[in-house]
PDB file of C-alpha atoms and ligand atoms in Angstrom:
ATOM      1  CA  UNK N  63     -16.166   6.548  14.312  1.00 39.00           C
ATOM      2  CA  UNK N  64     -14.574   7.259  18.271  1.00 41.00           C
ATOM      3  CA  UNK N  65     -11.734   9.038  19.071  1.00 45.00           C
ATOM      4  CA  UNK N  66      -8.006   7.612  19.068  1.00 48.00           C
ATOM      5  CA  UNK N  67      -7.420   5.361  22.079  1.00 49.00           C
ATOM      6  CA  UNK N  68      -4.372   5.945  23.313  1.00 50.00           C
ATOM      7  CA  UNK N  69      -3.779   2.607  24.956  1.00 49.00           C
ATOM      8  CA  UNK N  70      -4.462   1.172  21.741  1.00 45.00           C
ATOM      9  CA  UNK N  71      -2.517   4.005  19.563  1.00 46.00           C
ATOM     10  CA  UNK N  72       0.838   2.525  21.439  1.00 60.00           C
ATOM     11  CA  UNK N  73      -0.160  -1.087  20.607  1.00 85.00           C
ATOM     12  CA  UNK N  74      -1.527  -1.426  17.043  1.00 97.00           C
ATOM     13  CA  UNK N  75      -3.033   0.845  14.686  1.00 98.00           C
ATOM     14  CA  UNK N  76      -3.674  -0.859  11.068  1.00 98.00           C
ATOM     15  CA  UNK N  77      -4.388   0.694   7.670  1.00 98.00           C
ATOM     16  CA  UNK N  78      -5.948   0.854   4.688  1.00 98.00           C
ATOM     17  CA  UNK N  79      -4.990   3.095   1.461  1.00 98.00           C
ATOM     18  CA  UNK N  80      -6.852   2.785  -1.732  1.00 97.00           C
ATOM     19  CA  UNK N  81      -6.364   4.796  -4.412  1.00 96.00           C
ATOM     20  CA  UNK N  82      -9.465   6.367  -6.058  1.00 97.00           C
ATOM     21  CA  UNK N  83      -8.271   4.941 -10.060  1.00 93.00           C
ATOM     22  CA  UNK N  84     -11.957   3.287  -9.833  1.00 91.00           C
ATOM     23  CA  UNK N  85     -14.193   1.398  -7.976  1.00 92.00           C
ATOM     24  CA  UNK N  86     -12.811  -1.246  -5.060  1.00 94.00           C
ATOM     25  CA  UNK N  87     -12.117  -4.758  -6.258  1.00 90.00           C
ATOM     26  CA  UNK N  88     -11.494  -8.080  -5.568  1.00 90.00           C
ATOM     27  CA  UNK N  89      -7.549  -7.562  -4.791  1.00 89.00           C
ATOM     28  CA  UNK N  90      -8.598  -4.545  -3.154  1.00 93.00           C
ATOM     29  CA  UNK N  91     -11.027  -5.887  -0.657  1.00 95.00           C
ATOM     30  CA  UNK N  92      -8.917  -8.796   0.460  1.00 94.00           C
ATOM     31  CA  UNK N  93      -5.947  -5.761   1.705  1.00 97.00           C
ATOM     32  CA  UNK N  94      -9.120  -4.110   3.073  1.00 98.00           C
ATOM     33  CA  UNK N  95     -10.265  -7.519   5.077  1.00 98.00           C
ATOM     34  CA  UNK N  96      -6.928  -8.345   5.509  1.00 98.00           C
ATOM     35  CA  UNK N  97      -6.029  -5.278   7.695  1.00 98.00           C
ATOM     36  CA  UNK N  98      -9.129  -4.788   9.020  1.00 98.00           C
ATOM     37  CA  UNK N  99      -9.410  -8.195  10.667  1.00 98.00           C
ATOM     38  CA  UNK N 100      -5.557  -8.197  11.356  1.00 98.00           C
ATOM     39  CA  UNK N 101      -6.445  -4.812  13.831  1.00 98.00           C
ATOM     40  CA  UNK N 102      -9.452  -5.939  15.168  1.00 98.00           C
ATOM     41  CA  UNK N 103      -7.801  -9.556  16.383  1.00 97.00           C
ATOM     42  CA  UNK N 104      -4.774  -7.461  18.192  1.00 97.00           C
ATOM     43  CA  UNK N 105      -7.475  -4.821  19.487  1.00 96.00           C
ATOM     44  CA  UNK N 106      -5.896  -2.297  17.064  1.00 97.00           C
ATOM     45  CA  UNK N 107      -7.656   0.572  15.614  1.00 97.00           C
ATOM     46  CA  UNK N 108      -8.176   0.512  11.574  1.00 98.00           C
ATOM     47  CA  UNK N 109      -7.781   4.059   9.490  1.00 98.00           C
ATOM     48  CA  UNK N 110      -8.864   4.497   6.202  1.00 98.00           C
ATOM     49  CA  UNK N 111      -6.194   7.000   3.526  1.00 98.00           C
ATOM     50  CA  UNK N 112      -7.207   8.042   0.348  1.00 98.00           C
ATOM     51  CA  UNK N 113      -4.477   7.916  -1.393  1.00 98.00           C
ATOM     52  CA  UNK N 114      -5.176  10.578  -3.933  1.00 97.00           C
ATOM     53  CA  UNK N 115      -2.208  12.210  -4.904  1.00 95.00           C
ATOM     54  CA  UNK N 116      -2.040  11.378  -8.510  1.00 91.00           C
ATOM     55  CA  UNK N 117      -4.683  13.923  -9.758  1.00 87.00           C
ATOM     56  CA  UNK N 118      -4.341  12.924 -13.179  1.00 89.00           C
ATOM     57  CA  UNK N 119      -5.676   9.173 -12.776  1.00 90.00           C
ATOM     58  CA  UNK N 120      -8.035   9.662 -10.517  1.00 92.00           C
ATOM     59  CA  UNK N 121     -11.601   8.656 -11.479  1.00 93.00           C
ATOM     60  CA  UNK N 122     -14.214  11.238 -10.360  1.00 93.00           C
ATOM     61  CA  UNK N 123     -16.701   9.874  -7.559  1.00 96.00           C
ATOM     62  CA  UNK N 124     -14.064   6.674  -7.099  1.00 96.00           C
ATOM     63  CA  UNK N 125     -13.071   8.068  -3.492  1.00 97.00           C
ATOM     64  CA  UNK N 126     -16.855   8.529  -2.147  1.00 97.00           C
ATOM     65  CA  UNK N 127     -17.787   5.003  -3.853  1.00 97.00           C
ATOM     66  CA  UNK N 128     -14.772   2.891  -2.123  1.00 97.00           C
ATOM     67  CA  UNK N 129     -15.725   4.483   0.862  1.00 98.00           C
ATOM     68  CA  UNK N 130     -19.220   3.328   1.122  1.00 98.00           C
ATOM     69  CA  UNK N 131     -18.550  -0.149  -0.634  1.00 98.00           C
ATOM     70  CA  UNK N 132     -15.774  -0.535   2.959  1.00 98.00           C
ATOM     71  CA  UNK N 133     -18.936   0.242   4.718  1.00 98.00           C
ATOM     72  CA  UNK N 134     -21.571  -2.101   3.325  1.00 98.00           C
ATOM     73  CA  UNK N 135     -18.896  -4.863   3.746  1.00 98.00           C
ATOM     74  CA  UNK N 136     -18.415  -3.490   7.724  1.00 98.00           C
ATOM     75  CA  UNK N 137     -15.386  -2.272   7.378  1.00 98.00           C
ATOM     76  CA  UNK N 138     -15.661   0.314  10.009  1.00 98.00           C
ATOM     77  CA  UNK N 139     -12.608   2.434  10.648  1.00 98.00           C
ATOM     78  CA  UNK N 140     -11.937   4.679  13.581  1.00 98.00           C
ATOM     79  CA  UNK N 141     -10.793   7.893  12.976  1.00 98.00           C
ATOM     80  CA  UNK N 142     -11.522  10.264   9.678  1.00 98.00           C
ATOM     81  CA  UNK N 143     -10.307   9.616   6.444  1.00 98.00           C
ATOM     82  CA  UNK N 144      -7.266  11.196   5.581  1.00 97.00           C
ATOM     83  CA  UNK N 145      -7.045  12.261   1.917  1.00 98.00           C
ATOM     84  CA  UNK N 146      -3.326  12.680   0.229  1.00 98.00           C
ATOM     85  CA  UNK N 147      -4.606  15.746  -1.881  1.00 96.00           C
ATOM     86  CA  UNK N 148      -4.638  17.869   1.116  1.00 97.00           C
ATOM     87  CA  UNK N 149      -1.233  16.991   2.469  1.00 98.00           C
ATOM     88  CA  UNK N 150       1.341  18.431  -0.316  1.00 97.00           C
ATOM     89  CA  UNK N 151       2.823  21.203   2.705  1.00 98.00           C
ATOM     90  CA  UNK N 152       3.499  17.521   4.532  1.00 98.00           C
ATOM     91  CA  UNK N 153       5.495  16.230   1.630  1.00 98.00           C
ATOM     92  CA  UNK N 154       7.683  19.101   0.927  1.00 98.00           C
ATOM     93  CA  UNK N 155       8.717  19.416   4.016  1.00 98.00           C
ATOM     94  CA  UNK N 156       9.915  15.876   4.394  1.00 98.00           C
ATOM     95  CA  UNK N 157      11.451  16.913   1.131  1.00 98.00           C
ATOM     96  CA  UNK N 158      13.779  19.645   2.160  1.00 98.00           C
ATOM     97  CA  UNK N 159      14.442  17.780   5.380  1.00 98.00           C
ATOM     98  CA  UNK N 160      16.249  15.005   2.843  1.00 98.00           C
ATOM     99  CA  UNK N 161      17.387  17.979   0.694  1.00 98.00           C
ATOM    100  CA  UNK N 162      19.142  19.404   3.834  1.00 98.00           C
ATOM    101  CA  UNK N 163      20.894  16.567   4.434  1.00 97.00           C
ATOM    102  CA  UNK N 164      21.865  16.240   1.114  1.00 97.00           C
ATOM    103  CA  UNK N 165      20.105  13.272  -0.002  1.00 97.00           C
ATOM    104  CA  UNK N 166      18.051  15.099  -3.278  1.00 98.00           C
ATOM    105  CA  UNK N 167      18.873  15.994  -6.601  1.00 98.00           C
ATOM    106  CA  UNK N 168      17.393  17.298  -9.364  1.00 98.00           C
ATOM    107  CA  UNK N 169      16.777  15.532 -12.423  1.00 98.00           C
ATOM    108  CA  UNK N 170      16.290  16.175 -15.735  1.00 97.00           C
ATOM    109  CA  UNK N 171      15.864  12.525 -17.609  1.00 96.00           C
ATOM    110  CA  UNK N 172      13.508  11.900 -19.744  1.00 93.00           C
ATOM    111  CA  UNK N 173      11.339   8.267 -19.150  1.00 90.00           C
ATOM    112  CA  UNK N 174      12.756   7.801 -22.894  1.00 92.00           C
ATOM    113  CA  UNK N 175      16.088   8.526 -21.776  1.00 91.00           C
ATOM    114  CA  UNK N 176      15.917   6.096 -18.762  1.00 93.00           C
ATOM    115  CA  UNK N 177      15.009   3.213 -20.739  1.00 91.00           C
ATOM    116  CA  UNK N 178      17.491   4.137 -23.116  1.00 91.00           C
ATOM    117  CA  UNK N 179      20.385   4.158 -20.375  1.00 89.00           C
ATOM    118  CA  UNK N 180      18.781   2.100 -17.663  1.00 87.00           C
ATOM    119  CA  UNK N 181      19.050  -1.523 -17.148  1.00 91.00           C
ATOM    120  CA  UNK N 182      16.074  -3.196 -16.772  1.00 92.00           C
ATOM    121  CA  UNK N 183      14.981  -4.201 -13.191  1.00 90.00           C
ATOM    122  CA  UNK N 184      11.946  -6.296 -12.106  1.00 86.00           C
ATOM    123  CA  UNK N 185      10.204  -2.641 -11.710  1.00 86.00           C
ATOM    124  CA  UNK N 186      11.427  -1.154 -15.192  1.00 90.00           C
ATOM    125  CA  UNK N 187      14.640   0.759 -15.427  1.00 94.00           C
ATOM    126  CA  UNK N 188      17.003   1.208 -13.060  1.00 96.00           C
ATOM    127  CA  UNK N 189      17.797   4.851 -12.859  1.00 96.00           C
ATOM    128  CA  UNK N 190      21.757   5.157 -14.012  1.00 94.00           C
ATOM    129  CA  UNK N 191      22.720   8.265 -12.136  1.00 95.00           C
ATOM    130  CA  UNK N 192      22.795  10.691 -15.014  1.00 95.00           C
ATOM    131  CA  UNK N 193      21.939  13.784 -13.048  1.00 97.00           C
ATOM    132  CA  UNK N 194      23.290  12.607  -9.440  1.00 97.00           C
ATOM    133  CA  UNK N 195      26.506  15.059  -9.645  1.00 96.00           C
ATOM    134  CA  UNK N 196      24.693  17.972 -11.508  1.00 96.00           C
ATOM    135  CA  UNK N 197      22.198  18.700 -14.349  1.00 96.00           C
ATOM    136  CA  UNK N 198      24.344  18.735 -17.724  1.00 92.00           C
ATOM    137  CA  UNK N 199      24.568  22.135 -19.518  1.00 93.00           C
ATOM    138  CA  UNK N 200      21.179  23.023 -20.384  1.00 91.00           C
ATOM    139  CA  UNK N 201      19.653  20.444 -19.067  1.00 92.00           C
ATOM    140  CA  UNK N 202      16.199  21.324 -17.211  1.00 95.00           C
ATOM    141  CA  UNK N 203      15.696  19.981 -13.969  1.00 96.00           C
ATOM    142  CA  UNK N 204      12.007  17.844 -14.174  1.00 97.00           C
ATOM    143  CA  UNK N 205      11.882  15.857 -11.228  1.00 98.00           C
ATOM    144  CA  UNK N 206      13.678  14.902  -8.020  1.00 98.00           C
ATOM    145  CA  UNK N 207      15.100  11.957  -6.859  1.00 98.00           C
ATOM    146  CA  UNK N 208      16.787  10.898  -3.411  1.00 98.00           C
ATOM    147  CA  UNK N 209      20.249   9.220  -3.364  1.00 97.00           C
ATOM    148  CA  UNK N 210      20.759   5.243  -2.210  1.00 95.00           C
ATOM    149  CA  UNK N 211      23.138   3.190  -1.293  1.00 85.00           C
ATOM    150  CA  UNK N 212      24.233   0.257  -2.449  1.00 82.00           C
ATOM    151  CA  UNK N 213      24.035  -1.730   1.113  1.00 85.00           C
ATOM    152  CA  UNK N 214      21.303  -3.777   1.532  1.00 92.00           C
ATOM    153  CA  UNK N 215      18.427  -3.118   3.531  1.00 94.00           C
ATOM    154  CA  UNK N 216      16.683  -5.802   5.382  1.00 96.00           C
ATOM    155  CA  UNK N 217      13.331  -6.433   6.796  1.00 97.00           C
ATOM    156  CA  UNK N 218      11.104  -9.969   7.863  1.00 98.00           C
ATOM    157  CA  UNK N 219       7.501  -9.348   6.203  1.00 98.00           C
ATOM    158  CA  UNK N 220       4.903 -11.379   8.466  1.00 98.00           C
ATOM    159  CA  UNK N 221       3.886 -13.142   5.698  1.00 98.00           C
ATOM    160  CA  UNK N 222       6.669 -13.320   3.091  1.00 97.00           C
ATOM    161  CA  UNK N 223       9.525 -13.943   5.301  1.00 97.00           C
ATOM    162  CA  UNK N 224      12.983 -12.370   5.686  1.00 98.00           C
ATOM    163  CA  UNK N 225      13.402  -9.958   2.384  1.00 97.00           C
ATOM    164  CA  UNK N 226      16.726  -8.057   1.515  1.00 96.00           C
ATOM    165  CA  UNK N 227      17.212  -5.415  -1.298  1.00 94.00           C
ATOM    166  CA  UNK N 228      19.669  -3.468  -2.205  1.00 93.00           C
ATOM    167  CA  UNK N 229      17.802  -0.498  -3.396  1.00 95.00           C
ATOM    168  CA  UNK N 230      20.277   1.368  -5.369  1.00 93.00           C
ATOM    169  CA  UNK N 231      20.844  -2.136  -7.271  1.00 92.00           C
ATOM    170  CA  UNK N 232      17.050  -2.826  -7.844  1.00 93.00           C
ATOM    171  CA  UNK N 233      15.911   0.529  -8.795  1.00 95.00           C
ATOM    172  CA  UNK N 234      18.634   3.361  -8.678  1.00 96.00           C
ATOM    173  CA  UNK N 235      17.837   6.223  -7.065  1.00 97.00           C
ATOM    174  CA  UNK N 236      14.448   6.819  -7.489  1.00 97.00           C
ATOM    175  CA  UNK N 237      12.218   9.869  -7.945  1.00 97.00           C
ATOM    176  CA  UNK N 238      10.545  11.889  -4.935  1.00 98.00           C
ATOM    177  CA  UNK N 239       8.591  14.601  -6.784  1.00 98.00           C
ATOM    178  CA  UNK N 240       7.469  13.925 -10.176  1.00 97.00           C
ATOM    179  CA  UNK N 241       7.816  16.353 -13.415  1.00 96.00           C
ATOM    180  CA  UNK N 242       4.268  17.526 -13.274  1.00 95.00           C
ATOM    181  CA  UNK N 243       5.147  18.696  -9.463  1.00 96.00           C
ATOM    182  CA  UNK N 244       3.273  15.527  -7.983  1.00 97.00           C
ATOM    183  CA  UNK N 245       4.828  14.383  -4.583  1.00 98.00           C
ATOM    184  CA  UNK N 246       5.523  10.610  -5.161  1.00 98.00           C
ATOM    185  CA  UNK N 247       3.942   7.921  -3.591  1.00 97.00           C
ATOM    186  CA  UNK N 248       6.983   6.538  -1.646  1.00 98.00           C
ATOM    187  CA  UNK N 249       7.255   9.530  -0.173  1.00 98.00           C
ATOM    188  CA  UNK N 250       3.418  10.564   0.417  1.00 98.00           C
ATOM    189  CA  UNK N 251       3.059   6.769   2.339  1.00 98.00           C
ATOM    190  CA  UNK N 252       6.068   7.056   4.058  1.00 98.00           C
ATOM    191  CA  UNK N 253       5.135  10.774   5.354  1.00 98.00           C
ATOM    192  CA  UNK N 254       1.996   9.591   6.110  1.00 98.00           C
ATOM    193  CA  UNK N 255       1.902   6.126   8.099  1.00 98.00           C
ATOM    194  CA  UNK N 256       3.911   8.197  10.417  1.00 98.00           C
ATOM    195  CA  UNK N 257       1.446  11.182  10.721  1.00 98.00           C
ATOM    196  CA  UNK N 258      -1.203   8.298  11.335  1.00 98.00           C
ATOM    197  CA  UNK N 259       1.188   6.389  13.515  1.00 97.00           C
ATOM    198  CA  UNK N 260       0.938   3.402  12.027  1.00 98.00           C
ATOM    199  CA  UNK N 261       2.623   0.275  13.597  1.00 98.00           C
ATOM    200  CA  UNK N 262       1.352  -2.218  11.417  1.00 98.00           C
ATOM    201  CA  UNK N 263       0.898  -1.983   7.184  1.00 98.00           C
ATOM    202  CA  UNK N 264      -0.819  -5.128   5.709  1.00 98.00           C
ATOM    203  CA  UNK N 265      -1.405  -4.904   1.956  1.00 98.00           C
ATOM    204  CA  UNK N 266      -0.540  -6.091  -1.408  1.00 96.00           C
ATOM    205  CA  UNK N 267       2.246  -8.517  -2.298  1.00 96.00           C
ATOM    206  CA  UNK N 268       2.720  -6.103  -5.632  1.00 93.00           C
ATOM    207  CA  UNK N 269       4.450  -3.408  -2.723  1.00 96.00           C
ATOM    208  CA  UNK N 270       6.562  -6.100  -1.447  1.00 97.00           C
ATOM    209  CA  UNK N 271       9.362  -4.575  -3.891  1.00 96.00           C
ATOM    210  CA  UNK N 272       8.329  -0.814  -2.333  1.00 97.00           C
ATOM    211  CA  UNK N 273       9.067  -2.068   1.455  1.00 98.00           C
ATOM    212  CA  UNK N 274      12.614  -1.556   1.328  1.00 97.00           C
ATOM    213  CA  UNK N 275      12.746   2.324  -0.502  1.00 97.00           C
ATOM    214  CA  UNK N 276      10.118   3.283   2.012  1.00 98.00           C
ATOM    215  CA  UNK N 277      11.849   1.976   4.651  1.00 97.00           C
ATOM    216  CA  UNK N 278      15.406   4.248   3.088  1.00 97.00           C
ATOM    217  CA  UNK N 279      13.051   7.404   3.793  1.00 97.00           C
ATOM    218  CA  UNK N 280      11.908   6.203   6.989  1.00 98.00           C
ATOM    219  CA  UNK N 281      15.965   5.739   8.236  1.00 96.00           C
ATOM    220  CA  UNK N 282      16.708   9.248   6.675  1.00 97.00           C
ATOM    221  CA  UNK N 283      13.803  10.951   8.360  1.00 98.00           C
ATOM    222  CA  UNK N 284      14.031   9.429  11.173  1.00 98.00           C
ATOM    223  CA  UNK N 285      10.648   8.183  11.482  1.00 98.00           C
ATOM    224  CA  UNK N 286       9.479   4.556  13.204  1.00 97.00           C
ATOM    225  CA  UNK N 287       9.747   1.260  10.858  1.00 97.00           C
ATOM    226  CA  UNK N 288       5.847  -0.205  10.997  1.00 98.00           C
ATOM    227  CA  UNK N 289       5.990  -4.009  10.677  1.00 98.00           C
ATOM    228  CA  UNK N 290       4.837  -4.957   7.067  1.00 98.00           C
ATOM    229  CA  UNK N 291       2.750  -8.028   5.984  1.00 98.00           C
ATOM    230  CA  UNK N 292       2.198  -8.400   2.279  1.00 98.00           C
ATOM    231  CA  UNK N 293      -0.737 -10.801   1.349  1.00 97.00           C
ATOM    232  CA  UNK N 294      -0.871 -12.510  -1.926  1.00 95.00           C
ATOM    233  CA  UNK N 295      -2.279 -10.636  -4.984  1.00 91.00           C
ATOM    234  CA  UNK N 296      -5.015 -12.655  -6.591  1.00 87.00           C
ATOM    235  CA  UNK N 297      -5.187 -13.076 -10.188  1.00 82.00           C
ATOM    236  CA  UNK N 298      -7.632 -13.105 -13.285  1.00 73.00           C
ATOM    237  CA  UNK N 299      -7.688 -16.481 -15.216  1.00 69.00           C
ATOM    238  CA  UNK N 300      -5.235 -15.790 -17.341  1.00 72.00           C
ATOM    239  CA  UNK N 301      -2.710 -14.603 -14.740  1.00 71.00           C
ATOM    240  CA  UNK N 302      -2.838 -11.248 -14.741  1.00 72.00           C
ATOM    241  CA  UNK N 303      -2.814  -9.294 -11.317  1.00 69.00           C
ATOM    242  CA  UNK N 304      -6.596  -7.524 -10.354  1.00 64.00           C
ATOM    243  CA  UNK N 305      -6.346  -4.144 -10.855  1.00 57.00           C
ATOM    244  CA  UNK N 306      -8.630  -1.025 -10.832  1.00 47.00           C
ATOM    245  CA  UNK N 307      -7.090   0.319 -13.977  1.00 44.00           C
ATOM    246  CA  UNK N 308      -7.420  -3.092 -15.341  1.00 44.00           C
ATOM    247  CA  UNK N 309     -11.129  -2.298 -14.749  1.00 41.00           C
ATOM    248  CA  UNK N 310     -11.989  -5.553 -13.138  1.00 66.00           C
ATOM    249  CA  UNK N 311     -14.792  -6.864 -12.175  1.00 72.00           C
ATOM    250  CA  UNK N 312     -15.821  -4.324  -8.972  1.00 86.00           C
ATOM    251  CA  UNK N 313     -16.962  -5.968  -5.658  1.00 91.00           C
ATOM    252  CA  UNK N 314     -20.846  -5.841  -5.617  1.00 92.00           C
ATOM    253  CA  UNK N 315     -21.740  -3.548  -2.224  1.00 94.00           C
ATOM    254  CA  UNK N 316     -25.364  -4.327  -2.856  1.00 95.00           C
ATOM    255  CA  UNK N 317     -24.219  -8.053  -1.760  1.00 95.00           C
ATOM    256  CA  UNK N 318     -21.620  -8.284  -0.129  1.00 97.00           C
ATOM    257  CA  UNK N 319     -21.367 -11.515   1.813  1.00 97.00           C
ATOM    258  CA  UNK N 320     -20.294 -13.890  -1.250  1.00 94.00           C
ATOM    259  CA  UNK N 321     -17.100 -12.070  -1.834  1.00 93.00           C
ATOM    260  CA  UNK N 322     -16.600 -11.966   1.865  1.00 96.00           C
ATOM    261  CA  UNK N 323     -16.633 -15.493   1.858  1.00 96.00           C
ATOM    262  CA  UNK N 324     -14.014 -15.859  -1.041  1.00 92.00           C
ATOM    263  CA  UNK N 325     -12.183 -13.200   0.171  1.00 94.00           C
ATOM    264  CA  UNK N 326     -11.768 -15.125   3.904  1.00 96.00           C
ATOM    265  CA  UNK N 327     -10.981 -18.757   1.945  1.00 94.00           C
ATOM    266  CA  UNK N 328      -8.422 -16.504  -0.556  1.00 93.00           C
ATOM    267  CA  UNK N 329      -6.527 -15.584   3.073  1.00 96.00           C
ATOM    268  CA  UNK N 330      -6.662 -19.467   3.995  1.00 96.00           C
ATOM    269  CA  UNK N 331      -9.036 -19.140   6.780  1.00 97.00           C
ATOM    270  CA  UNK N 332     -11.491 -21.290   7.921  1.00 97.00           C
ATOM    271  CA  UNK N 333     -15.217 -20.761   6.647  1.00 97.00           C
ATOM    272  CA  UNK N 334     -17.312 -18.788   8.895  1.00 97.00           C
ATOM    273  CA  UNK N 335     -20.734 -20.704   8.752  1.00 95.00           C
ATOM    274  CA  UNK N 336     -24.376 -19.090   9.860  1.00 94.00           C
ATOM    275  CA  UNK N 337     -23.266 -14.996   9.236  1.00 96.00           C
ATOM    276  CA  UNK N 338     -26.585 -13.377   8.488  1.00 96.00           C
ATOM    277  CA  UNK N 339     -24.939  -9.916   7.761  1.00 98.00           C
ATOM    278  CA  UNK N 340     -21.380  -8.616   7.218  1.00 98.00           C
ATOM    279  CA  UNK N 341     -21.671  -7.184  10.849  1.00 98.00           C
ATOM    280  CA  UNK N 342     -22.485 -11.212  11.848  1.00 98.00           C
ATOM    281  CA  UNK N 343     -19.501 -12.736   9.653  1.00 98.00           C
ATOM    282  CA  UNK N 344     -17.447  -9.702  11.055  1.00 98.00           C
ATOM    283  CA  UNK N 345     -17.893 -10.939  14.912  1.00 97.00           C
ATOM    284  CA  UNK N 346     -17.001 -14.348  13.940  1.00 97.00           C
ATOM    285  CA  UNK N 347     -14.070 -13.937  11.853  1.00 98.00           C
ATOM    286  CA  UNK N 348     -11.826 -11.909  13.889  1.00 98.00           C
ATOM    287  CA  UNK N 349     -11.818 -14.442  16.325  1.00 97.00           C
ATOM    288  CA  UNK N 350     -10.641 -16.760  14.042  1.00 96.00           C
ATOM    289  CA  UNK N 351      -8.318 -14.672  12.329  1.00 98.00           C
ATOM    290  CA  UNK N 352      -4.759 -15.917  12.008  1.00 98.00           C
ATOM    291  CA  UNK N 353      -2.251 -13.709   9.880  1.00 98.00           C
ATOM    292  CA  UNK N 354      -0.268 -17.324   9.896  1.00 97.00           C
ATOM    293  CA  UNK N 355      -2.400 -19.197   7.677  1.00 97.00           C
ATOM    294  CA  UNK N 356      -2.243 -16.404   4.872  1.00 97.00           C
ATOM    295  CA  UNK N 357      -0.583 -18.421   2.307  1.00 94.00           C
ATOM    296  CA  UNK N 358       3.255 -17.762   2.266  1.00 95.00           C
ATOM    297  CA  UNK N 359       2.794 -17.011  -2.017  1.00 93.00           C
ATOM    298  CA  UNK N 360       2.864 -14.010  -3.762  1.00 93.00           C
ATOM    299  CA  UNK N 361      -0.098 -14.460  -5.705  1.00 90.00           C
ATOM    300  CA  UNK N 362      -2.618 -17.037  -5.398  1.00 87.00           C
ATOM    301  CA  UNK N 363      -4.897 -18.149  -8.799  1.00 77.00           C
ATOM    302  CA  UNK N 364      -8.539 -17.823  -9.998  1.00 64.00           C
ATOM    303  CA  UNK N 365      -9.319 -21.744  -8.616  1.00 55.00           C
ATOM    304  CA  UNK N 366      -9.687 -19.641  -5.221  1.00 54.00           C
ATOM    305  CA  UNK N 367     -11.527 -17.216  -6.710  1.00 54.00           C
ATOM    306  CA  UNK N 368     -15.017 -20.214  -7.459  1.00 50.00           C
ATOM    307  CA  UNK N 369     -17.372 -18.891  -5.458  1.00 50.00           C
ATOM    308  CA  UNK N 370     -18.081 -20.136  -2.189  1.00 49.00           C
ATOM    309  CA  UNK N 371     -21.294 -22.033  -0.651  1.00 45.00           C
ATOM    310  CA  UNK N 372     -22.465 -21.550   2.916  1.00 43.00           C
TER     311      UNK N 372
HETATM  312  N1  LIG G  46      -2.858   3.167  -2.631  1.00 55.26           N
HETATM  313  C1  LIG G  46      -1.961   2.067  -2.745  1.00 55.26           C
HETATM  314  C2  LIG G  46      -2.387   0.910  -4.000  1.00 55.26           C
HETATM  315  O1  LIG G  46      -3.928   1.262  -3.779  1.00 55.26           O
HETATM  316  C3  LIG G  46      -1.669   0.982  -1.651  1.00 55.26           C
HETATM  317  C4  LIG G  46      -0.992   1.794  -0.823  1.00 55.26           C
HETATM  318  C5  LIG G  46      -0.370   1.144   0.430  1.00 55.26           C
HETATM  319  O2  LIG G  46      -1.042   0.461   0.459  1.00 55.26           O
HETATM  320  O3  LIG G  46       1.039   1.417   0.659  1.00 55.26           O
HETATM  321  O4  LIG G  46      -2.236  -0.010  -4.093  1.00 55.26           O
END
């Protein structure tokens, strides 16, 4: 796995950022394949970042197993894998930079209090700003939040199109450091995408609603904004998202081609014929890849998961 090419570095640097909370399932495979194909079709670099910040949810051995599965699927990364558990000093520095601008504050609210007081938003209760003017007497700081603004954030997603969201109205001031001391995903992802010089993010549509929070942090920290593409989520036969924590069936690393063909069809791409190995699959697939063919939808149902004969 070679070094960074400066010519490519400016053009396209993509990434796949799994959380090691279980083996790679089909929905994650889709995100890995889409980000890989898009990077390679653009002559870009493709990196892997292990998002192992949430130690309590981590499953022992999952990170190694995910990497083995990616290899089995011919998904080869270009630089050493980054592990978020080693990056706490960088997240702390970013938190400090936000604090120096007066953009953060300690919050003493418990989850139960926020559920009781906050309006319900698409991603849970909206923080009502209880601690934004200081902790009430006797209250102990638990988490650290960032001050958000009412003004809408805009971005154009390469798949889902124009997006507008006021972070204040949809989530409110969000957590940057959790009560257990762990830095929040929203902060870590922004710091690491910038550190790894990611230019293009291709990931699941469950994170479309997080993107305005990430852009807000990028702007506050003076970091570049990557371009975003959110692929549809794959739902199971009961209309639920396939996710690792629901212990969905892991993809079979000993027989990758059937899942690769199914994933490729889910991504709206034309069939790849006559490929006897993942390497041969990619050789043809990358030439054919067009991100415009991905269905402009937030989710796709199980009918697309039917076996594909090759
Ligand atoms: N670690 C996240 C996940 O596995 C993905 C984060 C991202 O792609 O920004 O869902």
